[in-house]
Amino acid sequence: DAGVIQSPRHEVTEMGQEVTLRCKPISGHNSLFWYRQTMMRGLELLIYFNNNVPIDDSGMPEDRFSAKMPNASFSTLKIQPSEPRDSAVYFCASSLETFQGPYEQYFGPGTRLTVT
Amino acid sequence: RKEVEQDPGPFNVPEGATVAFNCTYSNSASQSFFWYRQDCRKEPKLLMSVYSSGNEDGRFTAQLNRASQYISLLIRDSKLSDSATYLCVVYRDDKIIFGKGTRLHILP
């Protein structure tokens, strides 16, 4: 199995530009998570989808951030316009969740974003 | 008070020693608990779930203390390859909260 696939792996952009991060979850998983990790704040959950529907987006920093999951095999996280404080590693994770509760989350390799 | 707290460390431990660290959570309604491991510049990976009765996986033992609202991770006979950051994860309803992690360095 290919695991969770994220692209790009590295992104360097200038302040004010639009950034789009992409994620392909593991086939058969019904939940998808976007996280942001920095030294100062640790790993923060940004948004969580279940069966392609956003369940919890309370972690999305502000209106500059948006996430979509048009189908079970693809999700995007968009930042527009980007700011230097958005520099972080962004992880996508997927899992299979049932009525019995959450199971293991499988993380992608992350996208290292630098906004100058 | 943060909902999930961990001692950031680092814990510097000689190879072969036993090390333990805790993770406290503030909401008594928390339902599920996990330990993840993250190597430097890598993604987190599940180490083990934490069951109410406690559970063991080889050299690793996880325990849950609901009365005092903490989970613990014990590593016996530590190996150099155990050097990593250990993240605790707490689920409550649809909320998923990661601790900031405890850094562990195993010294040769």
CSV table of C-alpha atoms in Angstrom, one decimal:
chain,number,residue,atom,x,y,z
A,1,ASP,CA,0.0,0.0,0.0
A,2,ALA,CA,1.3,3.4,-0.9
A,3,GLY,CA,0.4,5.1,2.3
A,4,VAL,CA,-0.7,8.7,2.6
A,5,ILE,CA,0.7,10.8,-0.2
A,6,GLN,CA,1.3,14.5,0.1
A,7,SER,CA,2.5,17.0,-2.4
A,8,PRO,CA,4.6,19.0,-2.7
A,9,ARG,CA,7.1,17.9,-0.2
A,10,HIS,CA,8.7,21.3,0.0
A,11,GLU,CA,7.2,24.7,-0.9
A,12,VAL,CA,8.9,28.1,-0.8
A,13,THR,CA,6.8,31.0,-1.6
A,14,GLU,CA,6.6,34.8,-1.2
A,15,MET,CA,4.3,36.5,1.2
A,16,GLY,CA,0.9,37.2,-0.4
A,17,GLN,CA,1.0,34.2,-2.8
A,18,GLU,CA,-1.5,31.4,-2.8
A,19,VAL,CA,-0.4,28.0,-1.6
A,20,THR,CA,-2.2,24.7,-2.3
A,21,LEU,CA,-1.2,21.6,-0.5
A,22,ARG,CA,-2.5,18.2,-1.7
A,23,CYS,CA,-3.2,14.9,0.0
A,24,LYS,CA,-4.3,11.5,-1.1
A,25,PRO,CA,-5.4,9.3,1.8
A,26,ILE,CA,-5.0,5.6,2.1
A,27,SER,CA,-7.7,3.8,0.1
A,28,GLY,CA,-10.6,2.7,2.2
A,29,HIS,CA,-10.0,5.1,5.0
A,30,ASN,CA,-13.0,7.3,5.8
A,31,SER,CA,-11.4,10.1,7.9
A,32,LEU,CA,-8.8,12.7,6.8
A,33,PHE,CA,-7.0,15.1,9.0
A,34,TRP,CA,-4.9,18.2,8.3
A,35,TYR,CA,-2.3,19.2,10.9
A,36,ARG,CA,0.3,22.0,11.2
A,37,GLN,CA,3.5,21.5,13.2
A,38,THR,CA,5.8,24.2,14.5
A,39,MET,CA,8.4,24.2,17.2
A,40,MET,CA,6.5,26.7,19.2
A,41,ARG,CA,3.0,25.3,19.0
A,42,GLY,CA,3.6,21.6,18.4
A,43,LEU,CA,1.2,19.6,16.3
A,44,GLU,CA,-2.2,21.3,15.8
A,45,LEU,CA,-5.2,19.8,14.2
A,46,LEU,CA,-6.5,22.2,11.6
A,47,ILE,CA,-9.5,20.3,10.2
A,48,TYR,CA,-10.9,16.8,10.2
A,49,PHE,CA,-13.2,15.2,7.6
A,50,ASN,CA,-15.3,12.1,8.0
A,51,ASN,CA,-16.8,10.6,4.8
A,52,ASN,CA,-15.7,13.8,2.9
A,53,VAL,CA,-17.6,16.0,5.3
A,54,PRO,CA,-15.8,18.5,7.5
A,55,ILE,CA,-16.5,17.5,11.2
A,56,ASP,CA,-14.3,19.9,13.1
A,57,ASP,CA,-12.7,23.0,11.5
A,58,SER,CA,-12.2,24.9,14.8
A,59,GLY,CA,-8.4,24.7,14.3
A,60,MET,CA,-8.4,26.5,11.0
A,61,PRO,CA,-6.5,29.7,11.9
A,62,GLU,CA,-8.5,32.3,9.9
A,63,ASP,CA,-10.3,32.9,6.7
A,64,ARG,CA,-7.0,32.7,4.8
A,65,PHE,CA,-7.1,29.0,5.2
A,66,SER,CA,-9.6,26.7,3.5
A,67,ALA,CA,-9.8,22.9,3.0
A,68,LYS,CA,-11.8,20.8,0.6
A,69,MET,CA,-12.4,17.1,0.2
A,70,PRO,CA,-14.2,16.7,-3.1
A,71,ASN,CA,-14.0,12.9,-3.0
A,72,ALA,CA,-12.7,10.1,-0.8
A,73,SER,CA,-9.3,10.0,-2.5
A,74,PHE,CA,-8.3,13.7,-2.5
A,75,SER,CA,-8.1,16.7,-0.3
A,76,THR,CA,-6.5,20.2,-0.6
A,77,LEU,CA,-5.5,22.8,2.0
A,78,LYS,CA,-5.2,26.3,0.6
A,79,ILE,CA,-3.7,29.4,2.1
A,80,GLN,CA,-4.5,32.6,0.4
A,81,PRO,CA,-2.8,35.0,0.9
A,82,SER,CA,0.2,33.3,2.6
A,83,GLU,CA,2.1,35.0,5.4
A,84,PRO,CA,5.5,34.3,6.9
A,85,ARG,CA,3.8,33.0,10.1
A,86,ASP,CA,2.3,30.2,8.1
A,87,SER,CA,5.7,28.7,7.7
A,88,ALA,CA,5.5,25.2,9.2
A,89,VAL,CA,5.3,21.5,8.3
A,90,TYR,CA,1.8,20.6,7.2
A,91,PHE,CA,0.8,16.9,7.7
A,92,CYS,CA,-2.2,15.1,6.3
A,93,ALA,CA,-3.3,11.9,8.0
A,94,SER,CA,-6.0,9.3,7.4
A,95,SER,CA,-7.7,6.7,9.4
A,96,LEU,CA,-10.6,4.2,9.4
A,97,GLU,CA,-13.1,5.2,12.0
A,98,THR,CA,-16.1,3.1,13.1
A,99,PHE,CA,-18.8,3.3,15.7
A,100,GLN,CA,-16.3,1.7,18.0
A,101,GLY,CA,-14.1,4.7,17.9
A,102,PRO,CA,-11.0,6.1,16.3
A,103,TYR,CA,-8.2,3.8,15.1
A,104,GLU,CA,-4.6,4.5,14.1
A,105,GLN,CA,-4.0,7.6,12.1
A,106,TYR,CA,-1.5,7.2,9.3
A,107,PHE,CA,0.5,10.3,8.5
A,108,GLY,CA,1.9,11.4,5.2
A,109,PRO,CA,5.5,12.7,5.0
A,110,GLY,CA,4.4,16.3,5.3
A,111,THR,CA,4.9,19.4,3.3
A,112,ARG,CA,7.5,21.8,4.6
A,113,LEU,CA,6.2,25.3,3.8
A,114,THR,CA,8.4,28.4,3.9
A,115,VAL,CA,6.8,31.8,3.3
A,116,THR,CA,9.4,34.6,2.8
B,1,ARG,CA,-4.4,25.1,31.7
B,2,LYS,CA,-3.7,23.3,28.4
B,3,GLU,CA,-5.9,20.3,27.7
B,4,VAL,CA,-3.0,17.9,27.2
B,5,GLU,CA,0.4,18.5,28.8
B,6,GLN,CA,3.7,16.8,28.5
B,7,ASP,CA,7.1,17.4,30.0
B,8,PRO,CA,9.1,18.6,26.9
B,9,GLY,CA,12.3,17.0,28.2
B,10,PRO,CA,14.8,16.2,26.9
B,11,PHE,CA,15.2,13.0,28.9
B,12,ASN,CA,18.8,11.9,28.6
B,13,VAL,CA,18.9,8.2,29.5
B,14,PRO,CA,21.7,5.7,29.2
B,15,GLU,CA,21.2,2.7,27.0
B,16,GLY,CA,19.6,-0.2,28.8
B,17,ALA,CA,17.9,1.9,31.4
B,18,THR,CA,14.2,2.2,32.1
B,19,VAL,CA,12.5,5.5,31.5
B,20,ALA,CA,9.0,6.7,32.0
B,21,PHE,CA,7.0,9.8,31.2
B,22,ASN,CA,3.5,11.0,31.8
B,23,CYS,CA,0.9,13.0,29.9
B,24,THR,CA,-1.8,14.8,31.8
B,25,TYR,CA,-5.2,15.7,30.4
B,26,SER,CA,-7.6,18.2,31.8
B,27,ASN,CA,-11.0,17.0,30.6
B,28,SER,CA,-12.4,14.1,32.4
B,29,ALA,CA,-14.7,13.3,29.5
B,30,SER,CA,-11.7,12.3,27.4
B,31,GLN,CA,-12.4,8.9,25.9
B,32,SER,CA,-9.4,7.4,24.0
B,33,PHE,CA,-5.7,7.7,24.4
B,34,PHE,CA,-2.7,6.9,22.3
B,35,TRP,CA,1.1,7.3,22.2
B,36,TYR,CA,2.7,8.3,19.0
B,37,ARG,CA,6.4,8.4,18.2
B,38,GLN,CA,8.0,11.0,16.0
B,39,ASP,CA,11.6,10.8,14.7
B,40,CYS,CA,13.4,14.0,13.8
B,41,ARG,CA,12.0,15.5,10.6
B,42,LYS,CA,9.6,12.6,10.1
B,43,GLU,CA,5.9,12.1,10.5
B,44,PRO,CA,4.3,10.8,13.7
B,45,LYS,CA,3.6,7.1,13.8
B,46,LEU,CA,1.4,5.2,16.2
B,47,LEU,CA,3.4,3.5,19.0
B,48,MET,CA,0.5,2.0,21.0
B,49,SER,CA,-3.1,2.6,22.2
B,50,VAL,CA,-3.7,3.0,25.9
B,51,TYR,CA,-6.3,0.8,27.4
B,52,SER,CA,-8.1,1.2,30.7
B,53,SER,CA,-6.5,-1.9,32.1
B,54,GLY,CA,-3.0,-1.0,30.9
B,55,ASN,CA,-1.3,-2.7,28.1
B,56,GLU,CA,2.2,-3.9,27.1
B,57,ASP,CA,3.9,-4.3,23.8
B,58,GLY,CA,7.4,-5.8,24.2
B,59,ARG,CA,9.5,-3.3,26.1
B,60,PHE,CA,6.8,-0.7,26.2
B,61,THR,CA,4.0,-0.4,28.8
B,62,ALA,CA,1.2,2.1,28.7
B,63,GLN,CA,-1.1,2.9,31.5
B,64,LEU,CA,-4.2,5.1,32.1
B,65,ASN,CA,-5.1,6.6,35.4
B,66,ARG,CA,-8.5,8.1,35.0
B,67,ALA,CA,-8.7,9.3,38.7
B,68,SER,CA,-5.6,11.4,38.3
B,69,GLN,CA,-6.2,12.1,34.6
B,70,TYR,CA,-2.9,11.0,33.2
B,71,ILE,CA,-1.5,8.4,30.9
B,72,SER,CA,2.0,7.0,31.1
B,73,LEU,CA,4.6,5.3,28.9
B,74,LEU,CA,7.3,3.1,30.3
B,75,ILE,CA,10.2,1.9,28.2
B,76,ARG,CA,12.4,-0.9,29.6
B,77,ASP,CA,15.9,-1.8,28.4
B,78,SER,CA,16.1,1.3,26.3
B,79,LYS,CA,17.8,1.2,22.9
B,80,LEU,CA,19.6,3.9,20.9
B,81,SER,CA,16.8,3.5,18.4
B,82,ASP,CA,14.2,4.6,21.0
B,83,SER,CA,15.5,8.2,20.7
B,84,ALA,CA,12.6,10.2,19.4
B,85,THR,CA,9.8,12.5,20.5
B,86,TYR,CA,6.8,10.8,22.1
B,87,LEU,CA,3.5,12.4,21.6
B,88,CYS,CA,0.4,11.6,23.6
B,89,VAL,CA,-3.0,11.9,21.9
B,90,VAL,CA,-6.3,12.4,23.6
B,91,TYR,CA,-9.7,12.0,21.9
B,92,ARG,CA,-12.9,13.6,23.3
B,93,ASP,CA,-16.1,13.5,21.3
B,94,ASP,CA,-14.8,14.7,17.9
B,95,LYS,CA,-11.8,16.5,19.3
B,96,ILE,CA,-8.3,15.2,18.8
B,97,ILE,CA,-5.6,16.8,20.8
B,98,PHE,CA,-1.9,16.1,20.5
B,99,GLY,CA,0.5,16.9,23.3
B,100,LYS,CA,3.6,18.8,22.3
B,101,GLY,CA,5.7,15.7,23.0
B,102,THR,CA,8.5,14.6,25.2
B,103,ARG,CA,12.0,14.3,23.7
B,104,LEU,CA,14.0,11.2,24.6
B,105,HIS,CA,17.7,10.8,24.0
B,106,ILE,CA,19.2,7.4,24.6
B,107,LEU,CA,22.9,7.8,25.3
B,108,PRO,CA,25.4,5.1,24.3
